[in-house]
Each structure stands twice: as C-alpha cells, then as structure tokens.
Coordinates of C-alpha atoms and ligand atoms in Angstrom, one line a residue:
X1 CA -17.0 9.4 13.0
X2 CA -16.9 8.7 9.2
X3 CA -15.6 5.5 7.7
X4 CA -13.3 7.2 5.2
X5 CA -12.7 4.1 3.1
X6 CA -16.4 3.8 2.4
X7 CA -16.6 6.7 0.0
X8 CA -20.3 6.2 -0.6
X9 CA -21.0 7.2 3.0
X10 CA -19.0 10.4 2.5
X11 CA -20.5 11.1 -0.9
X12 CA -23.4 13.2 0.4
X13 CA -20.9 15.5 2.2
X14 CA -18.7 15.7 -0.9
X15 CA -21.7 16.5 -3.1
X16 CA -23.0 19.1 -0.7
X17 CA -19.7 20.9 -1.1
X18 CA -19.8 20.7 -4.9
X19 CA -17.0 18.1 -5.1
X20 CA -16.6 15.8 -8.1
X21 CA -13.4 13.8 -8.9
X22 CA -10.9 15.7 -10.9
X23 CA -8.6 13.6 -13.1
X24 CA -6.4 16.6 -13.7
X25 CA -5.6 16.8 -9.9
X26 CA -4.9 13.1 -9.7
X27 CA -7.8 12.5 -7.4
X28 CA -7.9 8.8 -6.8
X29 CA -8.9 8.1 -3.2
X30 CA -8.0 5.0 -1.2
X31 CA -10.9 2.7 -0.4
X32 CA -8.9 -0.4 0.8
X33 CA -9.1 -0.2 4.6
X34 CA -5.7 -1.9 5.0
X35 CA -3.5 0.5 3.0
X36 CA -3.4 3.7 5.0
X37 CA -2.9 2.1 8.5
X38 CA 0.1 0.2 7.0
X39 CA 1.5 3.3 5.3
X40 CA 1.2 5.3 8.5
X41 CA 2.6 2.4 10.6
X42 CA 5.7 2.0 8.3
X43 CA 6.5 5.7 7.8
X44 CA 8.6 6.0 11.0
X45 CA 6.3 8.4 12.9
X46 CA 5.5 8.2 16.5
X47 CA 3.6 10.3 19.1
X48 CA 6.6 12.7 19.3
X49 CA 6.8 13.5 15.6
X50 CA 5.2 15.8 13.1
X51 CA 4.0 14.8 9.7
X52 CA 3.6 16.8 6.5
X53 CA 1.0 15.3 4.1
X54 CA 0.5 16.4 0.5
X55 CA -3.0 16.0 -0.9
X56 CA -5.2 14.7 1.9
X57 CA -8.2 14.2 -0.3
X58 CA -11.1 13.4 2.1
X59 CA -8.6 12.6 4.9
X60 CA -8.3 8.8 4.8
X61 CA -4.5 8.8 5.3
X62 CA -4.6 11.9 7.4
X63 CA -6.8 10.2 10.1
X64 CA -4.3 7.3 10.4
X65 CA -1.4 9.8 10.7
X66 CA -3.3 11.9 13.3
X67 CA -3.9 8.8 15.4
X68 CA -0.1 8.1 15.5
X69 CA 1.7 11.5 15.4
X70 CA 1.8 14.7 17.5
X71 CA 0.8 17.0 14.7
X72 CA -0.2 16.6 11.0
X73 CA 0.0 19.4 8.5
X74 CA -1.7 18.8 5.2
X75 CA -1.4 20.7 2.0
X76 CA -4.5 20.4 -0.3
X77 CA -4.9 22.4 -3.5
X78 CA -8.6 21.7 -4.1
X79 CA -10.7 24.3 -2.2
X80 CA -13.8 22.1 -2.4
X81 CA -12.2 19.6 -0.1
X82 CA -11.6 22.0 2.7
X83 CA -15.2 21.9 4.2
X84 CA -15.2 18.1 3.6
X85 CA -11.9 17.8 5.6
X86 CA -13.2 20.1 8.3
X87 CA -16.0 17.6 8.8
X88 CA -14.3 14.3 8.4
X89 CA -11.3 15.2 10.6
X90 CA -13.3 17.2 13.2
X91 CA -12.5 14.6 16.0
X92 CA -8.7 15.3 15.7
X93 CA -7.3 18.4 17.3
X94 CA -3.8 17.8 15.9
X95 CA -4.5 18.3 12.2
X96 CA -4.1 21.5 10.2
X97 CA -5.0 21.9 6.5
X98 CA -3.3 24.5 4.3
X99 CA -5.0 25.3 1.0
X100 CA -2.1 25.7 -1.4
X101 CA -0.2 24.2 -4.4
X102 CA 2.6 22.2 -2.9
X103 CA 4.8 23.2 -5.9
X104 CA 4.5 26.9 -5.0
X105 CA 5.1 26.7 -1.3
X106 CA 8.3 27.5 0.6
X107 CA 8.2 24.2 2.5
X108 CA 11.3 24.9 4.6
X109 CA 9.7 28.1 6.0
X110 CA 6.4 26.3 6.5
X111 CA 8.0 23.4 8.5
X112 CA 10.0 25.9 10.6
X113 CA 6.9 27.9 11.4
X114 CA 4.6 25.0 12.1
X115 CA 6.8 22.4 13.6
X116 CA 9.8 24.1 15.2
X117 CA 12.2 21.5 16.5
X118 CA 9.9 18.5 16.3
X119 CA 11.2 15.6 14.1
X120 CA 9.4 15.8 10.8
X121 CA 8.3 13.0 8.4
X122 CA 6.5 13.3 5.1
X123 CA 3.8 10.8 4.3
X124 CA 1.5 11.1 1.3
X125 CA -0.4 9.5 -1.5
X126 CA 0.9 11.7 -4.2
X127 CA -1.1 13.0 -7.2
X128 CA 0.5 11.1 -10.1
X129 CA 0.8 14.1 -12.5
X130 CA 3.5 15.6 -10.2
X131 CA 5.1 12.7 -8.5
X132 CA 8.7 13.3 -9.6
X133 CA 8.7 17.1 -9.3
X134 CA 7.2 16.8 -5.7
X135 CA 9.8 14.2 -4.7
X136 CA 12.7 16.2 -6.1
X137 CA 11.3 19.4 -4.5
X138 CA 11.2 17.7 -1.1
X139 CA 14.7 16.4 -1.5
X140 CA 16.4 19.4 -3.1
X141 CA 14.9 21.8 -0.6
X142 CA 17.0 19.9 2.0
X143 CA 14.1 20.0 4.4
X144 CA 14.8 18.9 8.0
X145 CA 12.9 15.6 7.5
X146 CA 13.8 12.1 8.6
X147 CA 12.0 10.1 6.0
X148 CA 9.6 10.5 3.1
X149 CA 7.0 7.8 2.6
X150 CA 4.9 8.1 -0.5
X151 CA 2.6 6.2 -2.7
X152 CA 3.5 6.5 -6.4
X153 CA 2.8 4.7 -9.7
X154 CA 4.4 1.2 -9.5
X155 CA 6.7 1.9 -12.5
X156 CA 8.0 5.1 -10.8
X157 CA 8.5 3.2 -7.6
X158 CA 10.5 0.5 -9.4
X159 CA 12.6 3.1 -11.1
X160 CA 13.3 5.1 -8.0
X161 CA 14.1 2.1 -5.9
X162 CA 16.3 0.3 -8.5
X163 CA 19.9 0.0 -7.5
X164 CA 22.0 2.7 -9.1
X165 CA 24.0 0.9 -11.8
X166 CA 21.3 -1.6 -12.7
X167 CA 19.3 -1.8 -15.9
X168 CA 16.2 -0.3 -14.4
X169 CA 18.0 2.8 -13.0
X170 CA 17.6 6.2 -14.5
X171 CA 18.4 9.9 -13.7
X172 CA 15.7 9.9 -11.0
X173 CA 17.2 6.8 -9.4
X174 CA 20.6 8.6 -9.1
X175 CA 19.1 11.9 -8.0
X176 CA 17.0 10.4 -5.2
X177 CA 19.8 8.1 -4.1
X178 CA 22.0 11.2 -3.7
X179 CA 19.8 12.4 -1.0
X180 CA 18.2 9.3 0.5
X181 CA 18.3 5.5 0.9
X182 CA 15.3 4.1 -0.8
X183 CA 13.1 1.1 0.0
X184 CA 10.0 -0.3 -1.6
X185 CA 7.5 -1.1 1.2
X186 CA 4.5 -2.7 -0.6
X187 CA 2.3 -2.7 -3.7
X188 CA -1.2 -1.3 -4.0
X189 CA -3.4 -2.6 -6.8
X190 CA -5.5 -0.2 -8.8
X191 CA -8.8 -1.6 -7.2
X192 CA -7.7 -0.1 -3.9
X193 CA -8.7 3.3 -5.2
X194 CA -11.8 5.2 -6.2
X195 CA -12.0 6.0 -9.0
X196 CA -9.7 3.1 -10.0
X197 CA -6.7 4.3 -12.0
X198 CA -5.3 2.4 -15.0
X199 CA -2.1 1.6 -13.2
X200 CA -1.0 -0.1 -10.0
X201 CA 0.8 1.8 -7.2
X202 CA 3.5 1.1 -4.7
X203 CA 4.5 2.7 -1.4
X204 CA 8.2 3.6 -1.1
X205 CA 10.2 5.1 1.8
X206 CA 13.1 7.4 1.4
X207 CA 15.3 7.7 4.4
X208 CA 17.1 11.0 4.3
X209 CA 20.9 10.7 4.4
X210 CA 22.9 12.8 6.7
X211 CA 25.4 13.4 4.0
X212 CA 25.6 12.4 0.3
X213 CA 27.1 9.0 -0.5
X214 CA 29.7 10.5 -2.8
X215 CA 32.0 13.5 -2.8
X216 CA 31.5 15.8 -5.8
X217 CA 33.1 19.1 -6.7
X218 CA 29.9 20.8 -7.8
X219 CA 26.4 19.6 -7.1
X220 CA 24.8 21.5 -9.9
X221 CA 27.2 20.1 -12.4
X222 CA 26.7 16.6 -11.0
X223 CA 23.0 16.8 -11.7
X224 CA 23.6 18.1 -15.2
X225 CA 26.0 15.2 -15.8
X226 CA 23.3 12.7 -14.6
X227 CA 20.6 14.3 -16.7
X228 CA 22.8 14.3 -19.8
X229 CA 24.1 10.7 -19.2
X230 CA 20.6 9.3 -19.0
X231 CA 19.1 11.7 -21.5
X232 CA 19.4 9.4 -24.4
X233 CA 19.1 5.8 -23.1
X234 CA 20.0 4.1 -26.3
X235 CA 23.3 6.0 -26.7
X236 CA 26.6 5.3 -25.0
X237 CA 27.5 7.6 -22.1
X238 CA 30.2 9.1 -24.4
X239 CA 27.6 10.3 -26.9
X240 CA 25.0 11.3 -24.4
X241 CA 27.4 13.3 -22.2
X242 CA 29.0 15.0 -25.2
X243 CA 25.7 16.1 -26.8
X244 CA 23.9 16.7 -23.5
X245 CA 26.7 18.8 -21.9
X246 CA 27.9 20.4 -25.1
X247 CA 31.5 19.1 -24.5
X248 CA 33.6 17.7 -27.3
X249 CA 33.6 14.0 -27.7
X250 CA 37.4 14.0 -27.5
X251 CA 37.3 15.6 -24.0
X252 CA 34.6 13.2 -22.7
X253 CA 36.4 10.2 -24.2
X254 CA 39.6 11.3 -22.4
X255 CA 37.8 11.8 -19.1
X256 CA 36.2 8.3 -19.5
X257 CA 39.6 6.8 -20.1
X258 CA 41.2 8.7 -17.2
X259 CA 38.5 7.3 -15.0
X260 CA 39.2 3.8 -16.2
X261 CA 36.0 3.3 -18.2
X262 CA 35.4 1.5 -21.4
X263 CA 34.5 4.2 -24.0
X264 CA 31.3 2.2 -24.8
X265 CA 30.1 2.3 -21.2
X266 CA 26.4 3.1 -20.8
X267 CA 25.0 5.4 -18.1
X268 CA 22.7 2.8 -16.5
X269 CA 25.7 0.5 -15.7
X270 CA 27.5 3.3 -13.8
X271 CA 27.4 3.2 -10.0
X272 CA 27.1 6.3 -7.9
X273 CA 30.9 6.3 -7.3
X274 CA 31.6 6.0 -11.0
X275 CA 29.1 8.8 -11.9
X276 CA 30.8 11.0 -9.3
X277 CA 34.2 10.2 -10.7
X278 CA 33.3 11.1 -14.2
X279 CA 31.6 14.2 -13.1
X280 CA 34.7 15.3 -11.1
X281 CA 36.9 14.5 -14.1
X282 CA 34.8 16.7 -16.4
X283 CA 34.3 19.6 -14.0
X284 CA 36.1 22.7 -14.8
X285 CA 35.8 25.8 -12.5
Ligands
SAM1 N1 -4.7 11.2 0.4 C1 -5.9 10.9 -0.3 C2 -6.0 9.4 -0.4 O1 -5.0 8.7 -0.2 O2 -7.1 8.9 -0.7 C3 -5.9 11.5 -1.6 C4 -4.8 11.2 -2.6 S1 -5.0 11.8 -4.2 C5 -4.0 10.6 -5.1 C6 -4.0 13.2 -4.4 C7 -4.5 14.5 -3.7 O3 -3.6 15.6 -4.0 C8 -5.9 15.0 -4.1 O4 -6.6 15.3 -2.9 C9 -5.6 16.3 -4.9 O5 -6.7 17.2 -4.8 C10 -4.3 16.8 -4.2 N2 -3.5 17.6 -5.1 C11 -3.3 17.6 -6.4 N3 -2.4 18.5 -6.8 C12 -2.0 19.1 -5.7 C13 -1.0 20.1 -5.5 N4 -0.3 20.7 -6.5 N5 -0.8 20.6 -4.2 C14 -1.5 20.0 -3.2 N6 -2.4 19.0 -3.3 C15 -2.6 18.6 -4.6

C-alpha cells in the first residue's frame, strides 16, 4: 500500500506515467497526513453512503473516503493520473474513476446510474480555477445529495460562509445559502500541499436544504437581482439594481420604499428575507 501523503514515494509511479504537476489544472496535492482523514470524517459519510469526488489527483482523499463509504465515484480530468490511480487505489474495490471534465458532465444522470437510491455526499479538494462554477453547478443541478464538503481557497470559504447581510457577504454567499446551510470546518495552511500554493485553504461543508429559506416568485429573476445588487459593491443597491437590471431608478426606488428600505441601502446589508422581498416587488410577469 502507498503512503499517499508522501509524494516522493509515489513520484516514480507518477513519472513513469508521464505526470508532472499542471498549474492550469489546479494540481496541488495534499501532503499533510491529518487533513484528508478529518475531511472524510466530517463530511457526513458512513458505510451506507456513496461519495462523489471531483479531482482525486493521486487518490489521497479518495482512499480515506473509500475506507468509510460504500462506494466512491471520482471524476478526474487529467488522463495521466488514471494509471496512477489504478495503482494507488488497487486495494479498494469500491472506487470507480471517470475520466471527464466535471463542468461538462450531466451529474444528475451519472449519480442516478451509479448510485441509485443510496444517500450521496460530495467530498473534494477542488481545483481553485473552477471553485465557484463547480459549487454552483453542484447546487443548481439540484442533485440528490445530502451535503457537499469541499476544500477551497480561504478567502472563498470566508465569503461563502459569511452570514447573508454581513459586510463579507457577496452574490455567491446568497446563491449558496439559497440552496444550503454553510459551515466552515477547518483551515488548511499552504504548506499542507505539494506544490505549495500561494494561498491558504479552508474546508467548508454545505448541508443541502430541503427547501429554500425564502419564497420567491421567480428563481431566475431572483438570481439576476442578486447578481445585479452585488455587481457594483461601491454603489447603493438602488444604483446597482437599476443599472444591472436595466430598470428605471424611479421604479427601483419605489420598490425599495414599498419594501420599507432606506433608498441608500447597500446590498451587503440585506438579509435573505429582504433580498427576496425586493425581488418579489420588482418582479413582473
Ligand atoms: N484530491 C487531490 C488532493 O487532495 O491532493 C487532488 C486535488 S487537486 C487540488 C485538484 C484535482 O482536480 C487535480 O487532480 C486535477 O487534475 C483535477 N481537475 C482539474 N480540473 C478538473 C475538471 N475540470 N474536472 C475534473 N477534475 C479536474
């Protein structure tokens, strides 16, 4: 069995298969032996559950997931890692690797085909260059998953887990909170990776909600409102909404007043309820 946090010991296998680290693919592999067991342990999985992992690399997190779950399905884009994974994970009979770009897959179909009725969790150390698109794809596809536990850049984690309506919140905070309850689990310093990235990371968990926390008339319009409201952070919500949505200032001002807002209100001070209220006020069929 390989010690997967000792990359030097796996290097001959990686070299034999023509692998060298690609910055473009966000290939920073975990070398701190404490990180992956803790991530797997706190992701909510048990022997009865299935796990979807994005970007297994050489399988360091995969092995910890495979020890604890019924089945692990990994999606890895880099072909050169397939023979490496076949070797490093050969002792597990509950792991399957799919060679694909996660952004191009129909994840709902894949989960249905591979996991059937089993409870599904997502657990992954995400490539930084597509953190937000992957998280939003996982949430917007309304996959039948219980929780999503991912490692992301620390700043992204702080933004996603900030309370909606606080100074640190942004469009992604609201979007994620619409689908899930967020919690920050722990920080991971840059020295925990090889190669070591310039930034620190954090592990966050998103527990999928059974239903959204607010009632809105039109989801698509709600997300346009959120995008517009946070689009220009230095502007008031009035100006951002008016320019972002192409609605006259007068109409937005009236809607703000109708909803009981100060016309100087800023998007980052608006709670989920308030954002839903203004969205419903502005929505026209
Ligand atoms: N799980 C390993 C670990 O924790 O050490 C590797 C994590 S590394 C940050 C990200 C992984 O995602 C790499 O293995 C990379 O090749 C893979 N990857 C990058 N872009 C991808 C994509 N679009 N679809 C699937 N995998 C991708």
